[in-house]
Tab-separated table of C-alpha atoms in Angstrom:
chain	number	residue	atom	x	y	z
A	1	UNK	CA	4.135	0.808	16.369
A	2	UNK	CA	2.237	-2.467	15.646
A	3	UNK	CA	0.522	-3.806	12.703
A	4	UNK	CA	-1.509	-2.117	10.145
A	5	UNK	CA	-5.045	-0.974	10.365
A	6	UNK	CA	-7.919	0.727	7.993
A	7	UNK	CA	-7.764	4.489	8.510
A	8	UNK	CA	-11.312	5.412	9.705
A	9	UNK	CA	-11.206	9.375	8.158
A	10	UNK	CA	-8.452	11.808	7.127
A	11	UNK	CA	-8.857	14.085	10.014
A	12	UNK	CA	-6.745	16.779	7.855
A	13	UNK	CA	-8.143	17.738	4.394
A	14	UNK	CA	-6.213	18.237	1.315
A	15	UNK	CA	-6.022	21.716	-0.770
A	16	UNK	CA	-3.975	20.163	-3.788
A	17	UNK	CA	-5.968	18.897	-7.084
A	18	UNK	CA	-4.278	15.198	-7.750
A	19	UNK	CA	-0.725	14.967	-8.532
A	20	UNK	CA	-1.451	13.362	-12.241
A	21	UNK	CA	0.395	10.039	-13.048
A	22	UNK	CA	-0.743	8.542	-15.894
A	23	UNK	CA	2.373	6.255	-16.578
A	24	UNK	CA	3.476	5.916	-13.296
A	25	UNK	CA	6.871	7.467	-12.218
A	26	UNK	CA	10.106	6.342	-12.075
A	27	UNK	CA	12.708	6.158	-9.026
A	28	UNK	CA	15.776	3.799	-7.583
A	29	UNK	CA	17.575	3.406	-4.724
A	30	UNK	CA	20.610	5.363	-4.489
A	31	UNK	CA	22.943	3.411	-2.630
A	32	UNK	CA	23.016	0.139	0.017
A	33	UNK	CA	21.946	-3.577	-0.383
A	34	UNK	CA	19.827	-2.557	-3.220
A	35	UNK	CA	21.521	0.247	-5.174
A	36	UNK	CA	20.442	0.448	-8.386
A	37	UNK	CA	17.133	-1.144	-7.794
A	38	UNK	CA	14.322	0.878	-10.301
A	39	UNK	CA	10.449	1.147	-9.200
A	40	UNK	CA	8.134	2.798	-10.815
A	41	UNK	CA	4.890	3.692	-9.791
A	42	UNK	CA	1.575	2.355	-10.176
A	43	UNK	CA	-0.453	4.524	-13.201
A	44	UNK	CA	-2.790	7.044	-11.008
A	45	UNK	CA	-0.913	7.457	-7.791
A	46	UNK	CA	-0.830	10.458	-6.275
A	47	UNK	CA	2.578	10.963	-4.910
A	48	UNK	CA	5.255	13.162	-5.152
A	49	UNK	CA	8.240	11.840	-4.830
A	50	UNK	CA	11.277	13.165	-3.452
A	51	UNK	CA	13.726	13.475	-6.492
A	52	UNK	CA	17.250	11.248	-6.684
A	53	UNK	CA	19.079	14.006	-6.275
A	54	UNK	CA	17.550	15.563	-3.021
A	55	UNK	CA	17.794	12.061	-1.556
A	56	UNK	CA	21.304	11.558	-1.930
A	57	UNK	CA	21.493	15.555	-0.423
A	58	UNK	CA	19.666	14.051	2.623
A	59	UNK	CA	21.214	10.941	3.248
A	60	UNK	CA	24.381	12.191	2.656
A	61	UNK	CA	23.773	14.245	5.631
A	62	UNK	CA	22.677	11.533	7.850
A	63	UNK	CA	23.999	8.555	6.161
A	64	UNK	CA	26.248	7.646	9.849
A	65	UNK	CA	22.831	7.813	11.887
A	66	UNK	CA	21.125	4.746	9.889
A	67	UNK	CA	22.948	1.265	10.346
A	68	UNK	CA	21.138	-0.374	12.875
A	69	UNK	CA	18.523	2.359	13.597
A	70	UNK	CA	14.597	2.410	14.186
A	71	UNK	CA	12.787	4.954	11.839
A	72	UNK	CA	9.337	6.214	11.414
A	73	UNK	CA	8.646	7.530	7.770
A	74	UNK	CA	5.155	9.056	7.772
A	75	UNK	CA	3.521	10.080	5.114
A	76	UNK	CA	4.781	7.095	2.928
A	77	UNK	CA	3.850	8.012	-0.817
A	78	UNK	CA	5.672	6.005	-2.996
A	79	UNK	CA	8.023	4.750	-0.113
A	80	UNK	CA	11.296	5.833	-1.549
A	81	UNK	CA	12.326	7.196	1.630
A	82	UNK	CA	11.746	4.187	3.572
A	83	UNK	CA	13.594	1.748	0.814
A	84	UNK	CA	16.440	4.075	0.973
A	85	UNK	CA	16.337	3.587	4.813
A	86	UNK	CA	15.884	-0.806	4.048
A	87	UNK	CA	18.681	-0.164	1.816
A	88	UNK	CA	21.143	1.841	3.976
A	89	UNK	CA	21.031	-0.692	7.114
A	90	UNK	CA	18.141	0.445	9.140
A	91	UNK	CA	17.347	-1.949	11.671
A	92	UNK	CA	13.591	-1.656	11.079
A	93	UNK	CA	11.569	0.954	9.457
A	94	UNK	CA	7.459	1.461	9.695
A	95	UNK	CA	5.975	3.409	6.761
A	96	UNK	CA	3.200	5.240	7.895
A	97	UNK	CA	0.657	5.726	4.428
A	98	UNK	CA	-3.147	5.826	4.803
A	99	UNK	CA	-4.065	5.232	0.982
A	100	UNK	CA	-4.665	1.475	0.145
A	101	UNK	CA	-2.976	1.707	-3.853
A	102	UNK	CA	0.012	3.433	-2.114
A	103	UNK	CA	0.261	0.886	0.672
A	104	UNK	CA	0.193	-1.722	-1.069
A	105	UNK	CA	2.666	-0.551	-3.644
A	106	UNK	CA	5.271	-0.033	-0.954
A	107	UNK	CA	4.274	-3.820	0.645
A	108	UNK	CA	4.511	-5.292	-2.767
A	109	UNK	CA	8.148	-3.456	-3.567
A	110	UNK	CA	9.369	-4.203	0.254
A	111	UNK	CA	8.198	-8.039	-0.748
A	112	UNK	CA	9.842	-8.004	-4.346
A	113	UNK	CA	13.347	-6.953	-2.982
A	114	UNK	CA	13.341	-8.755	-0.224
A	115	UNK	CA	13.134	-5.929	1.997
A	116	UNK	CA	12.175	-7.833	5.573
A	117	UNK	CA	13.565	-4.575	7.855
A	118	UNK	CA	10.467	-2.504	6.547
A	119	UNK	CA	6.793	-2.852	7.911
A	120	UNK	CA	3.897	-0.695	6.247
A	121	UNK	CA	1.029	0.656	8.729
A	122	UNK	CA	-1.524	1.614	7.001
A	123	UNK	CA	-3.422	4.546	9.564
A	124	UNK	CA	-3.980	8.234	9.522
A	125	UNK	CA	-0.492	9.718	10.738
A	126	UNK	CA	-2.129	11.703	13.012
A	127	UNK	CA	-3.929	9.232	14.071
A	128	UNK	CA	-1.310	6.693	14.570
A	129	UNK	CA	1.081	9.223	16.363
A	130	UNK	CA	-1.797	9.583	19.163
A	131	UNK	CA	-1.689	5.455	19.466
A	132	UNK	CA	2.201	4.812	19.017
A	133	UNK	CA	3.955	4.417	22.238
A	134	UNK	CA	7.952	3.509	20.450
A	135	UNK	CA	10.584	5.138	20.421
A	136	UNK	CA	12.670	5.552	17.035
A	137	UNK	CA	16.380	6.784	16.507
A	138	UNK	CA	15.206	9.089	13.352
A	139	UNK	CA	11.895	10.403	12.440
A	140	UNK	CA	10.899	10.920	8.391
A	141	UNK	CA	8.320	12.976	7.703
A	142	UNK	CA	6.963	14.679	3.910
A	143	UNK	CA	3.186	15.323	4.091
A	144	UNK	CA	1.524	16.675	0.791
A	145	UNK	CA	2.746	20.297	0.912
A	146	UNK	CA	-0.741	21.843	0.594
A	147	UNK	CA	-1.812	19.709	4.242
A	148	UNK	CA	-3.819	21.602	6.542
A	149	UNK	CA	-2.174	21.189	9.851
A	150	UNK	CA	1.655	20.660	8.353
A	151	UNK	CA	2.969	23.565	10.867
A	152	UNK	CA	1.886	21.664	13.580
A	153	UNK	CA	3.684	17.989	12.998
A	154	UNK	CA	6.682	18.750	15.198
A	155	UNK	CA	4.800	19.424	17.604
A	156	UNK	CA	2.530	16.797	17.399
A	157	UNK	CA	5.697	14.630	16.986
A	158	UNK	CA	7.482	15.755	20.117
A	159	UNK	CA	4.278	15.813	22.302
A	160	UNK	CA	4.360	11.952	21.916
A	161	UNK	CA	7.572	11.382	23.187
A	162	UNK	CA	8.865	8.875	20.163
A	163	UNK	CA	12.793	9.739	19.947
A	164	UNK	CA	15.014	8.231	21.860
A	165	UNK	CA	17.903	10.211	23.767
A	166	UNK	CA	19.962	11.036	21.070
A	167	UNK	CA	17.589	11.080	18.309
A	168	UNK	CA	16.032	13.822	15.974
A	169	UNK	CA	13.200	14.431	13.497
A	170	UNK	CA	13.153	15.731	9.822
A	171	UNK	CA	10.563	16.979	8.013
A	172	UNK	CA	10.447	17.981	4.429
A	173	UNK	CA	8.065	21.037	3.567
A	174	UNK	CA	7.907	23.516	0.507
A	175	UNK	CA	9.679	27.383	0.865
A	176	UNK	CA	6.049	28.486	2.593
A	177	UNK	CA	7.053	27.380	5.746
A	178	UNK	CA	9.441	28.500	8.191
A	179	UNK	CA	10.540	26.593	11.463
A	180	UNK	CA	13.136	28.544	12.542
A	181	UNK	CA	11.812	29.914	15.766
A	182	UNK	CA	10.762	26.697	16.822
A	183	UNK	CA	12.335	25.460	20.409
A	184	UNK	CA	13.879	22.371	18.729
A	185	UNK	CA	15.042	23.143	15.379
A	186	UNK	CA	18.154	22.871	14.628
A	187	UNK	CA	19.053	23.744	10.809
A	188	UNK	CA	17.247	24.252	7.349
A	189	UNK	CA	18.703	22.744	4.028
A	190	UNK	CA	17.527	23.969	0.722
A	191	UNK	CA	17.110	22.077	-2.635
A	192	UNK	CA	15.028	24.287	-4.896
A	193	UNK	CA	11.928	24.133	-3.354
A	194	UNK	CA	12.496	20.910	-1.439
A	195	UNK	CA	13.541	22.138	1.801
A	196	UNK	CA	14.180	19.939	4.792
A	197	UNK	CA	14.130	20.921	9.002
A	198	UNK	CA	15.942	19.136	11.467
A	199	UNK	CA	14.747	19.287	14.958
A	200	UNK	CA	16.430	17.750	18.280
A	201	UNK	CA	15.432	18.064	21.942
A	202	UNK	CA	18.415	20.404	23.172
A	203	UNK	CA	21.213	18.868	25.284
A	204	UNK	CA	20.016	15.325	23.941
A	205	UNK	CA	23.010	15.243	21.894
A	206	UNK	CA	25.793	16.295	19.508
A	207	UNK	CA	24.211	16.508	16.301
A	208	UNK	CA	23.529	20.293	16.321
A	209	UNK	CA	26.633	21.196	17.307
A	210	UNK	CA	28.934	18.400	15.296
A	211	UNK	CA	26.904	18.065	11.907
A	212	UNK	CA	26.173	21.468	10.696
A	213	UNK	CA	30.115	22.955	10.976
């Protein structure tokens, strides 16, 4: 991953009418160097943000894998996944978002809280997953849930070659979709209709077999 560039086209379209915002949303950072810490969104973005309570679900769940790690978010939003990652001890984090007013909320709130551990690329994911070439202890993914091409990003993930030994990748996807039969998942947790997938490469390591008993 390097620095930032100008998406030249979304080469996936969008089925979902915008996510209306007219006040701008609120959110915080659930635990870390910057617990407590409210943002709210800029009026007219067009995010959907993962709710307090299903973060604190996930990171519970993976809260040992972070200090010191290297994570990918894609699909950045409002970045609330990636400050939670700053937050939690991530070694460095790069927020993948292609829309300017939502990349440069997440620069301006990684600036205001002195965030340094968290970089914003500004590309097409799929675009920058055909151009990264490192590797990352934990992959973040949550696309818009009506994205054309969403049953095909672990694929597209693990074609690249990104995780290290060791590491895994989690995507978060409405009740529609089922990854079950894929040759890397590992386990499915529900949150209403926030569900989340954890894949590994088999044999890489212990998480499948020491996390979920």
């Amino acid at each position: 991953a390097g620095a930032g560039t100008d998406a030249a086209k979304e080469c996936c379209r969008i089925r979902i009418p915008p996510f209306p915002s007219p006040g701008g949303r609120n959110m915080r950072v659930i635990t870390g160097s910057a617990r407590g810490v409210s943002l709210k969104t800029p009026s007219g973005q067009l995010t959907r943000p993962t709710a307090d309570r299903v973060k604190e679900a996930l990171f519970s769940i993976i809260q040992f894998e972070i200090p010191g790690a290297n994570v990918l978010d894609l699909f950045g939003g409002t970045g609330a996944i990636s400050y939670e990652f700053a937050s939690r001890g991530a070694e460095r984090i790069y927020c993948v978002e292609m829309l300017p007013l939502h990349a440069n909320f997440i620069k301006s709130q990684a600036s205001k809280f002195g965030m340094d551990n968290l970089t914003v690329v500004r590309h097409n994911v799929f675009e920058f997953l055909e151009i990264c070439h490192e590797k990352f202890d934990v992959i973040f993914a949550d696309p818009p849930y009506a994205l054309e091409g969403l049953a095909n990003i672990p694929d597209k993930v693990f074609d690249r070659d990104i995780l290290h030994p060791g590491a895994y990748f989690i995507l978060e996807h409405p009740e529609e979709f089922n990854f079950s039969e894929h040759k890397y998942f590992v386990k499915e947790r529900k949150y209403g209709n926030v569900h989340f997938s954890f894949f590994e490469k088999q044999g890489q390591k212990s998480f499948s077999q020491t996390k979920w008993k």
